[in-house]
Short mmCIF file of C-alpha atoms in Angstrom, two decimals:
data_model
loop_
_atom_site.label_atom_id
_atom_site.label_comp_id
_atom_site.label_asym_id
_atom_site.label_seq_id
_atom_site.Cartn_x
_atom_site.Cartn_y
_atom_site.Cartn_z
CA UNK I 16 -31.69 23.39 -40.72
CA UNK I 17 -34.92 22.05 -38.32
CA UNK I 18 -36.69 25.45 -39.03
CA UNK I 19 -35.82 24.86 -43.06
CA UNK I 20 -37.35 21.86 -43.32
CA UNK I 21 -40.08 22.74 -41.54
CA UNK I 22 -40.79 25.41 -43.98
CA UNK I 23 -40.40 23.30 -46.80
CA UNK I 24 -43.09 21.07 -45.14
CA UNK I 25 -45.59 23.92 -44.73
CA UNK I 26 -44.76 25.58 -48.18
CA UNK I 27 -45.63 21.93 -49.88
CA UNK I 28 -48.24 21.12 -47.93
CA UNK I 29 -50.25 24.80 -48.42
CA UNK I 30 -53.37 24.47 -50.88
CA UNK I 31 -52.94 20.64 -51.47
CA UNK I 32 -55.38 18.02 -50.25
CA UNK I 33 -53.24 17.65 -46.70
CA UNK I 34 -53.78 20.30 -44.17
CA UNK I 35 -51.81 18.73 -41.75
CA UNK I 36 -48.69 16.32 -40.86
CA UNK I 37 -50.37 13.62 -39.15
CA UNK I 38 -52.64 12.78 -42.25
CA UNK I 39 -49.83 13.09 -44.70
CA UNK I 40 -47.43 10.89 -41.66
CA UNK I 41 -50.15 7.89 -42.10
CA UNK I 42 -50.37 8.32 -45.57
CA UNK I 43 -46.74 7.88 -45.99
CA UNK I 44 -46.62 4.53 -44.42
CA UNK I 45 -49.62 3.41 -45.93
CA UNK I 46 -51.58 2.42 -42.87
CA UNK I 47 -49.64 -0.35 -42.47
CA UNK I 48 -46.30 -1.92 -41.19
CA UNK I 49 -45.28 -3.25 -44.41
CA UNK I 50 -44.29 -0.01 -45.47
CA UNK I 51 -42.76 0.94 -42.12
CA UNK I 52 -40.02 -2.29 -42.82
CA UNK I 53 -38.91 -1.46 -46.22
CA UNK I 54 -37.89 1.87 -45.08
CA UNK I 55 -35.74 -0.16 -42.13
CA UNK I 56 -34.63 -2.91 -44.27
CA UNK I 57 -32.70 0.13 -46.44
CA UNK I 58 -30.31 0.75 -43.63
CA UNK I 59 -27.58 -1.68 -42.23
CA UNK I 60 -28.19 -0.39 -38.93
CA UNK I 61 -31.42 -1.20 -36.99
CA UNK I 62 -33.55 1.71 -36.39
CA UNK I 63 -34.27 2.21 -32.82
CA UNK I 64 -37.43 4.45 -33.07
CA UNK I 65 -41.33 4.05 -33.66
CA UNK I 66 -43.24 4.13 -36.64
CA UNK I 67 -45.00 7.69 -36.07
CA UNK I 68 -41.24 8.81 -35.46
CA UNK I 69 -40.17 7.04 -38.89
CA UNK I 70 -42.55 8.39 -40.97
CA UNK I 71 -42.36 12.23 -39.72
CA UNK I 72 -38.48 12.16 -40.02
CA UNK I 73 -39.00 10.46 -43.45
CA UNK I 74 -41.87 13.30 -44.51
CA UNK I 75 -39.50 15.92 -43.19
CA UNK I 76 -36.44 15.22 -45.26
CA UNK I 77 -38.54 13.73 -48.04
CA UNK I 78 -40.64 17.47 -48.63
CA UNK I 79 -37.02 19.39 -48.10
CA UNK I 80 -35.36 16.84 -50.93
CA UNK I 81 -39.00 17.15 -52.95
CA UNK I 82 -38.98 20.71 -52.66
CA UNK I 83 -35.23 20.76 -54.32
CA UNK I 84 -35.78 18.78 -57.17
CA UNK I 85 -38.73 20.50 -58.25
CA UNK I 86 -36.95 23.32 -58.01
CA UNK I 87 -33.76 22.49 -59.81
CA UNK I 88 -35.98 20.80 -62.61
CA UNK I 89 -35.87 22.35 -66.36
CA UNK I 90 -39.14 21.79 -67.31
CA UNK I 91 -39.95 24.40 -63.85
CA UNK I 92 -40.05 27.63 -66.26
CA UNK I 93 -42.25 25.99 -68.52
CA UNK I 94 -44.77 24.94 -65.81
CA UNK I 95 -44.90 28.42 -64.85
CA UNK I 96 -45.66 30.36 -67.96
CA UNK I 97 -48.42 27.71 -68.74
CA UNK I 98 -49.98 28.63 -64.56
CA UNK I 99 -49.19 25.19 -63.52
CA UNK I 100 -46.39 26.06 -60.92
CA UNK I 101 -46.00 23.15 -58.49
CA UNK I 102 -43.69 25.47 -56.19
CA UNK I 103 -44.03 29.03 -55.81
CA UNK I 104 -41.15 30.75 -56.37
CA UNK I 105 -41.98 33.94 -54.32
CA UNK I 106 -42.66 32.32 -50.78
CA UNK I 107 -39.25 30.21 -51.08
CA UNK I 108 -37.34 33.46 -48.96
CA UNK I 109 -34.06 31.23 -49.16
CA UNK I 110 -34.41 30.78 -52.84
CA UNK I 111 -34.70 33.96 -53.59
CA UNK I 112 -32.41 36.06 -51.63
CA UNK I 113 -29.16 35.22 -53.45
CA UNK I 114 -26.38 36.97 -51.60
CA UNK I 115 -25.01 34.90 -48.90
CA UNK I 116 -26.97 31.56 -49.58
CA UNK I 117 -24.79 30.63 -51.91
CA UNK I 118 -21.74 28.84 -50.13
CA UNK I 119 -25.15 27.64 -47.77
CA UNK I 120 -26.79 25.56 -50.55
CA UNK I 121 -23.57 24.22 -51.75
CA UNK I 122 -23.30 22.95 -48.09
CA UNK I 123 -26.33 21.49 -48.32
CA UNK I 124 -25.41 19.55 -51.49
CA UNK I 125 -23.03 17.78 -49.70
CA UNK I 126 -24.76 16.95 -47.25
CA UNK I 127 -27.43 15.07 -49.70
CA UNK I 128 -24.34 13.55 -50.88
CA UNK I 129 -23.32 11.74 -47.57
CA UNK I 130 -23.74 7.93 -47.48
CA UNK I 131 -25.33 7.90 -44.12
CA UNK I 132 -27.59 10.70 -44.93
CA UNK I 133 -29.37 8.70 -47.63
CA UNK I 134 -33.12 8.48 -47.71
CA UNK I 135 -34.95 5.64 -49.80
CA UNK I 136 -36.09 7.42 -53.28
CA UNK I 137 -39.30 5.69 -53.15
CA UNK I 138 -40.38 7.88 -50.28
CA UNK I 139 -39.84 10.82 -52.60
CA UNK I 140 -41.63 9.18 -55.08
CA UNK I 141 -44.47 8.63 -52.47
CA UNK I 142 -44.36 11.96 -51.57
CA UNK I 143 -44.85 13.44 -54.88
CA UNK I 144 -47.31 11.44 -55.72
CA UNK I 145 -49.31 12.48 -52.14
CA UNK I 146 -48.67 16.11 -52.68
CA UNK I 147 -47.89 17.35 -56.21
CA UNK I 148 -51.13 17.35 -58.10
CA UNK I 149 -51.77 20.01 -60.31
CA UNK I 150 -53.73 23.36 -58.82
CA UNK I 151 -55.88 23.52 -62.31
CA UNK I 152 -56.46 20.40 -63.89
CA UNK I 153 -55.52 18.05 -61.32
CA UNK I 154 -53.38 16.02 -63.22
CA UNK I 155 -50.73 14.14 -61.41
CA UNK I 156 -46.96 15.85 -62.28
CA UNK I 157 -45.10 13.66 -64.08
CA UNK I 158 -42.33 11.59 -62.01
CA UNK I 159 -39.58 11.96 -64.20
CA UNK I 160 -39.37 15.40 -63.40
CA UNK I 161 -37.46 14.28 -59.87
CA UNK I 162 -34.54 12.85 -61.88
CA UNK I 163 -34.25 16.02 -64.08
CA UNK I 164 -34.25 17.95 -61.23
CA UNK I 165 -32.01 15.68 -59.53
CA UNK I 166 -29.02 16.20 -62.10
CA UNK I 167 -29.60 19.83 -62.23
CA UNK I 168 -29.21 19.96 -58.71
CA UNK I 169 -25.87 18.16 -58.03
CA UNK I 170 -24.99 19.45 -61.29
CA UNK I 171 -22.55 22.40 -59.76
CA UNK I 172 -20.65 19.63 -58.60
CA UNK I 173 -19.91 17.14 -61.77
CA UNK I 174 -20.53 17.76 -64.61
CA UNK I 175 -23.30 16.26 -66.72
CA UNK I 176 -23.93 13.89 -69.21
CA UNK I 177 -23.39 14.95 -72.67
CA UNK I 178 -26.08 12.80 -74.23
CA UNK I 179 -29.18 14.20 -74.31
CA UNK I 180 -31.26 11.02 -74.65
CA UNK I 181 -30.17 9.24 -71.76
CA UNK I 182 -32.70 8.41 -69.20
CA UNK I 183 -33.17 6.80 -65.53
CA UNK I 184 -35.94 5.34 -64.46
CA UNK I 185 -37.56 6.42 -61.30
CA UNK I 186 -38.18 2.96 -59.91
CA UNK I 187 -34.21 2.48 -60.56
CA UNK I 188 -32.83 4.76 -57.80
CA UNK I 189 -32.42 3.67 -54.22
CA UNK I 190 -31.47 7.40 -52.97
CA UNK I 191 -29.64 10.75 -54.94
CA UNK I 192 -26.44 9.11 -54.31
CA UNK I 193 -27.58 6.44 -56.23
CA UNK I 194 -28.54 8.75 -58.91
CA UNK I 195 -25.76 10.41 -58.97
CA UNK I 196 -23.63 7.13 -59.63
CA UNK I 197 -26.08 5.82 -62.41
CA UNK I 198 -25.61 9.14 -64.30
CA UNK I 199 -21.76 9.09 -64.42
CA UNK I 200 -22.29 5.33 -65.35
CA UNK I 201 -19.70 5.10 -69.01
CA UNK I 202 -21.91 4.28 -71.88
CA UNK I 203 -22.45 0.75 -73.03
CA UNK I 204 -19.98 1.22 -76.51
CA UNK I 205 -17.05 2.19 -74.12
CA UNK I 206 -14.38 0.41 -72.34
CA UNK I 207 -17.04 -1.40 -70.21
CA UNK I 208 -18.31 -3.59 -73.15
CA UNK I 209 -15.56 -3.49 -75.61
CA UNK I 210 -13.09 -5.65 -73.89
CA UNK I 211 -15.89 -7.57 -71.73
CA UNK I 212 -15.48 -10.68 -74.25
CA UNK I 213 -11.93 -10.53 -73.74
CA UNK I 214 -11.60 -10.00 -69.76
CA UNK I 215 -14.00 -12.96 -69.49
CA UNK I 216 -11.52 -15.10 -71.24
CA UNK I 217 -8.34 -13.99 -69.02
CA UNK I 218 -8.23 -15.58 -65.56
CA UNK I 219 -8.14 -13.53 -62.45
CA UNK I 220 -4.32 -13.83 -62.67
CA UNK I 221 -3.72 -12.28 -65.47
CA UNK I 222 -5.79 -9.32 -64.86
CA UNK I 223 -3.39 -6.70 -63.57
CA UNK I 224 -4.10 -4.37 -60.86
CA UNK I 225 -1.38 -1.92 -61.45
CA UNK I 226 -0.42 0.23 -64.60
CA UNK I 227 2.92 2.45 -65.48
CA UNK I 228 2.72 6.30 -64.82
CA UNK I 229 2.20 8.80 -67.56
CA UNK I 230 5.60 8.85 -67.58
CA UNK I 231 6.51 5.42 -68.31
CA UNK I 232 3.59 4.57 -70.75
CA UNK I 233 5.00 7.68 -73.10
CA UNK I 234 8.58 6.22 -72.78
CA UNK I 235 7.26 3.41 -73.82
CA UNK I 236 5.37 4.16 -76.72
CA UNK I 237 1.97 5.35 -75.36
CA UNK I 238 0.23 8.49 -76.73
CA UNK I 239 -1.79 10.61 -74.69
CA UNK I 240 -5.25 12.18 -76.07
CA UNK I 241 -7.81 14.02 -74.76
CA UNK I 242 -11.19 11.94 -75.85
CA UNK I 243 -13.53 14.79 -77.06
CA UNK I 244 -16.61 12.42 -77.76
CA UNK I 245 -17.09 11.22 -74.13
CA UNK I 246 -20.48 11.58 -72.44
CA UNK I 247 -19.00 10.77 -68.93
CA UNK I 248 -15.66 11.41 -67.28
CA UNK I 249 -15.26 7.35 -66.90
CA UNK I 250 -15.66 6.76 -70.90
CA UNK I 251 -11.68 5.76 -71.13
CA UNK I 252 -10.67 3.75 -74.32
CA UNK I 253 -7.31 2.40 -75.44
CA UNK I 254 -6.70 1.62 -79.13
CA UNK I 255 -3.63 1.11 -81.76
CA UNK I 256 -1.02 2.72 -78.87
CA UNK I 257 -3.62 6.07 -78.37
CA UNK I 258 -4.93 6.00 -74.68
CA UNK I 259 -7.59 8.72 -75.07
CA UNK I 260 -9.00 9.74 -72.00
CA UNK I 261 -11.82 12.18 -71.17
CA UNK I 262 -11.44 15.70 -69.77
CA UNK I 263 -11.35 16.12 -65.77
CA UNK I 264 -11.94 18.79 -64.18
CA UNK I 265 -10.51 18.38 -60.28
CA UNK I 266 -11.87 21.09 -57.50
CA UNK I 267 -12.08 20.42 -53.78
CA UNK I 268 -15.17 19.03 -53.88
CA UNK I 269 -14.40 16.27 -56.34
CA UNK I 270 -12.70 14.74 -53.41
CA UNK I 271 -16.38 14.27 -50.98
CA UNK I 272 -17.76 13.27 -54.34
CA UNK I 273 -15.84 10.56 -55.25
CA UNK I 274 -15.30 9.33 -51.63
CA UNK I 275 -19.07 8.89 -50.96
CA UNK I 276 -19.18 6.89 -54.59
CA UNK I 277 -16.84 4.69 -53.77
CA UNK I 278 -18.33 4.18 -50.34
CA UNK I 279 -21.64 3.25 -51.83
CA UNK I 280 -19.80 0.67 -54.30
CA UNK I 281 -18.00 -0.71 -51.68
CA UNK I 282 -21.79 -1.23 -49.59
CA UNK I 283 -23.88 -2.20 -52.62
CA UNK I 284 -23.23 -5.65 -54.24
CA UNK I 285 -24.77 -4.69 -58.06
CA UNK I 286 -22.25 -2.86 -59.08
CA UNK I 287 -18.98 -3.27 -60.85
CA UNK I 288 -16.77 -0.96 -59.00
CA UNK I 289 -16.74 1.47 -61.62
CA UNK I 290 -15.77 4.63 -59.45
CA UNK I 291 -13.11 2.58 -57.62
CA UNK I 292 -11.66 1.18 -60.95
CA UNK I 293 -10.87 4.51 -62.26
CA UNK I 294 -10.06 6.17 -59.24
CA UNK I 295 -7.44 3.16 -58.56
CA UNK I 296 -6.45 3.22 -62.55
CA UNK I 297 -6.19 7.24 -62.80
CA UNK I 298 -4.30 6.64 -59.18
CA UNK I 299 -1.20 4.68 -60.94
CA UNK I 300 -1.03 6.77 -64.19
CA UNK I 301 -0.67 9.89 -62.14
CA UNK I 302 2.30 9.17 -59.21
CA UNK I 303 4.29 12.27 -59.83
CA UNK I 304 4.17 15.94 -60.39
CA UNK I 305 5.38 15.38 -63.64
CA UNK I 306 2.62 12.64 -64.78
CA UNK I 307 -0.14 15.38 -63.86
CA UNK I 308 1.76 18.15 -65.45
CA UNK I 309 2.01 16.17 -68.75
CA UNK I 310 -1.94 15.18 -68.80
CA UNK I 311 -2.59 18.93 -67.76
CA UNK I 312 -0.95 20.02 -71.20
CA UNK I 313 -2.49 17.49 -73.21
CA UNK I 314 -5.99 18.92 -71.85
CA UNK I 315 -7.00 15.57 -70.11
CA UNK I 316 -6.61 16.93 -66.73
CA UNK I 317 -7.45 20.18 -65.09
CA UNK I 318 -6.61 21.32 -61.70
CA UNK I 319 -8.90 23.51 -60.07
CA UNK I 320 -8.01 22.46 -56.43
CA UNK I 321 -6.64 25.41 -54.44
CA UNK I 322 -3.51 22.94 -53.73
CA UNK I 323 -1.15 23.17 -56.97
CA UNK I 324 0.66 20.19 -55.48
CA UNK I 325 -2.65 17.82 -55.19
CA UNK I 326 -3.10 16.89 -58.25
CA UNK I 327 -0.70 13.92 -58.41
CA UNK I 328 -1.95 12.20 -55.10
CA UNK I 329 -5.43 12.69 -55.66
CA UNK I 330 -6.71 9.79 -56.64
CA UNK I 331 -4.44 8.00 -54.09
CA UNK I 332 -5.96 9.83 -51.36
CA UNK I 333 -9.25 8.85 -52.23
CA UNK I 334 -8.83 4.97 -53.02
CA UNK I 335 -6.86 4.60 -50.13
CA UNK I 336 -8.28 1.24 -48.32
CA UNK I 337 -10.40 0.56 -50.35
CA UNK I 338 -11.61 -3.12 -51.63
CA UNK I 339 -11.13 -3.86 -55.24
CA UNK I 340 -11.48 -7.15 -57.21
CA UNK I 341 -10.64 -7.60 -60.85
CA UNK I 342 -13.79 -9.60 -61.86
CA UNK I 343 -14.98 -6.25 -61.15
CA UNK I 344 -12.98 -3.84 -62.79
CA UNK I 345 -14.48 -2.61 -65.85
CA UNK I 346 -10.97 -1.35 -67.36
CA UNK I 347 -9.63 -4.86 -66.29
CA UNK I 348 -9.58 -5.62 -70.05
CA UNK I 349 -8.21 -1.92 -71.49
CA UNK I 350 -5.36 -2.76 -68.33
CA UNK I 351 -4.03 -5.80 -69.71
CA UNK I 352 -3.62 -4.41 -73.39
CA UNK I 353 -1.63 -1.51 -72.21
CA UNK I 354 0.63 -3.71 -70.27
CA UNK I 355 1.10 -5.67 -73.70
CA UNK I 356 1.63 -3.08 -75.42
CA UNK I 357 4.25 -1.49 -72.69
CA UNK I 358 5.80 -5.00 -72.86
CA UNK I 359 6.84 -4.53 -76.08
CA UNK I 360 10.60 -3.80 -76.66
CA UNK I 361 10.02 -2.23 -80.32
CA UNK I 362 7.29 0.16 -79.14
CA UNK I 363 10.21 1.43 -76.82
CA UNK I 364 12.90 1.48 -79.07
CA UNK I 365 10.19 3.86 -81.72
CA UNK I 366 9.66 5.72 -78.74
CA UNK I 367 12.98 5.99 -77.83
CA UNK I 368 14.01 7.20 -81.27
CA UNK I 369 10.96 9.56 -81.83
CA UNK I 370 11.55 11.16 -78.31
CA UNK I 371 15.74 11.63 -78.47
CA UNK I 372 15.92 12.48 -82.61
CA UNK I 373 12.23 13.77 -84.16
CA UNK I 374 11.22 16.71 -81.65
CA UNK I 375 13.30 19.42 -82.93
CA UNK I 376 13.28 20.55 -86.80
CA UNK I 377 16.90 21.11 -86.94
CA UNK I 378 17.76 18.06 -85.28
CA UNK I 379 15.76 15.65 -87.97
CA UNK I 380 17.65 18.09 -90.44
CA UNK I 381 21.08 17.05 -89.03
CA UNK I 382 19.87 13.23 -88.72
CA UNK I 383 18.47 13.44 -92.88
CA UNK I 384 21.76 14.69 -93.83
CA UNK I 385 23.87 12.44 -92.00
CA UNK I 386 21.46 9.76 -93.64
CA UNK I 387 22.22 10.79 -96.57
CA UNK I 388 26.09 11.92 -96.19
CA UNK I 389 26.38 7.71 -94.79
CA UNK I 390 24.70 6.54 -98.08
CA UNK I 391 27.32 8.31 -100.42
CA UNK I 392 29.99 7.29 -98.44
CA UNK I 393 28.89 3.63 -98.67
CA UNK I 394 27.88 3.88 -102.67
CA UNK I 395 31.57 5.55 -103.19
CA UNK I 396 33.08 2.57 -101.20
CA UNK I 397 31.05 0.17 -103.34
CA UNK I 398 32.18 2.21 -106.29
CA UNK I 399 35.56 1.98 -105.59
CA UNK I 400 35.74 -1.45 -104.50
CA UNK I 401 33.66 -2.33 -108.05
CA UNK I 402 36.30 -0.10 -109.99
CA UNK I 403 38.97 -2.49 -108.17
CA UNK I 404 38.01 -5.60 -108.75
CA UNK I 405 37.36 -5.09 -112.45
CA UNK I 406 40.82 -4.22 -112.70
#
């Protein structure tokens, strides 16, 4: 991996303005210490090496990660049919010879993934600006390309937003973890803000922290629907008895994802838990075999784990110790308006009736006509007893 990102180094460093590593080292850190310490203060952990050490481990990984992005970005085909290729295609021998790099990228995608692998995103930043400057014109390549190619990267592993005018600012993201979690972020019309008003109003009490199964909520009343108008996974809304809930797609992988998410909520304080609310909310729905098998044939969830077994532990797996706090639980609202509507006997009683009488044709049949053979008996009694009494 040493000799990769060496030759990532080289390859983005070949017919720019920097010949050489020291330059683009000093560069980096801006002559000065300032630069040095907000690289530091990033971590938890104090870094135990010097500055000139810093900033060639940071221009390193930073040219690797650089060289990715540009690579995975959309707007790369374009760039090169106009002659304004920022990274040649034809000297990148790992990009190019497919067979057997494969399962070797993906490896590499989790291993930008890892919490403590993180690098700050403005050293990226500072590294594109530094070193991506147009061969022709000498215009300065537009930032915004490092998100797009971003999300095209680690899109192999989730799956990406459906809106195509949603954006993320550069100066936004702390690392590609970071961007990751802002992408998969549900929109502001969901869950998140639609029962805001109302969460704020309930106290910390009354929040719950646990749900029914699948099970349980149908007995009870609840319907099941696949929500086909999500943009993210997370978009989960809860209206009139219908919980709809978006497609998910499990694989192995989904697993590291989700871990290192929830890692990174549990380290950063600006967020509102949103990874660890589903995972925890998802976690009680689905307790039993049964619970994923009924979500798997209403089309909500799909298991593509190699375990057929895993799919009802999961998302207990994954939450598993971690901290969770229902001032910060964005489904804290949708949660207590299932459990009112699961508290009500007559939604069980419908339930119980629809479930037991109106799933087979022949057995509503056989209900209508006793229905109907009850009424004439009771008219003819009336009948009778009117005939009776007038005598």
């Amino acid at each position: 991996m040493e000799v990769r990102r060496q030759a990532h180094l080289q390859l983005m460093l070949r017919e720019r303005t920097y010949n050489n590593t020291r330059k683009l080292a000093a560069e980096l850190l801006g002559g000065n210490a300032e630069s040095g310490a907000r690289i530091c203060g990033s971590y938890s952990e104090k870094i135990s090496m010097s500055s000139d050490e810093l900033a060639l481990m940071m221009m390193l990984d930073g040219c690797f990660i650089l060289h990715l992005l540009l690579k995975h970005d959309t707007s790369a085909a374009e760039q090169r049919v106009q002659g304004d290729n920022v990274v040649d295609d034809d000297d990148d021998d790992d990009w190019t010879q497919v067979i057997g790099r494969c399962w070797i990228w993906n490896l590499v995608k989790y291993d930008l993934l890892l919490l403590q692998n993180q690098i700050p995103f403005f050293v990226i930043l500072a590294l594109h600006r530094l070193l991506i400057i147009s061969v022709n014109n000498g215009q300065e390549s537009e930032p915004q390309r490092l998100i797009s190619g971003g999300l095209q990267l680690f899109s192999t592993l989730y799956p990406l937003r459906k809106d195509a005018k949603f954006t993320i600012d550069c100066d936004q993201v702390h690392h590609l973890l970071h961007l990751v979690y802002l992408s998969i972020l549900p929109p502001n019309n969901s869950s998140d803000s639609e029962f805001a008003d109302q969460q704020q109003n309930l106290s910390l009490e009354a929040l719950p922290f646990w749900i029914p199964s699948v099970k349980e909520l149908m007995d009870s009343g609840v319907k099941f629907r696949k929500k086909t108008n999500a943009q993210v996974f997370m978009d989960i809304t809860f209206q009139r008895g219908v919980l709809e809930i978006p497609e998910l797609k499990t694989f192995d992988h989904s697993n590291f994802v989700l871990r290192n998410l929830i890692a990174f909520e549990q380290c950063y304080p600006d967020t509102r838990f949103h990874i660890t609310s589903y995972v925890a909310f998802m976690g009680c729905l689905l307790r039993t075999q049964e619970d994923a098998r009924m979500l798997h044939l209403k089309g909500i969830l799909i298991n593509g784990t190699t375990k057929e077994e895993y799919a009802n532990g999961f998302f207990s797996q994954i939450n598993s110790g971690a901290y969770s706090s229902s001032d910060r639980n964005y489904l804290g609202g949708l949660t207590e308006e299932i459990m009112k509507n699961h508290g009500k006997h007559h939604n069980r009683w419908r339930a119980a009736l629809t479930h037991n009488y109106c799933i087979n044709p022949w057995v509503i049949i056989s209900v209508i006509v006793a229905f109907v053979l009850l009424l004439l008996a009771v008219t003819n009694t009336i009948v009778a007893l009117l005939n009776r009494f007038k005598r």
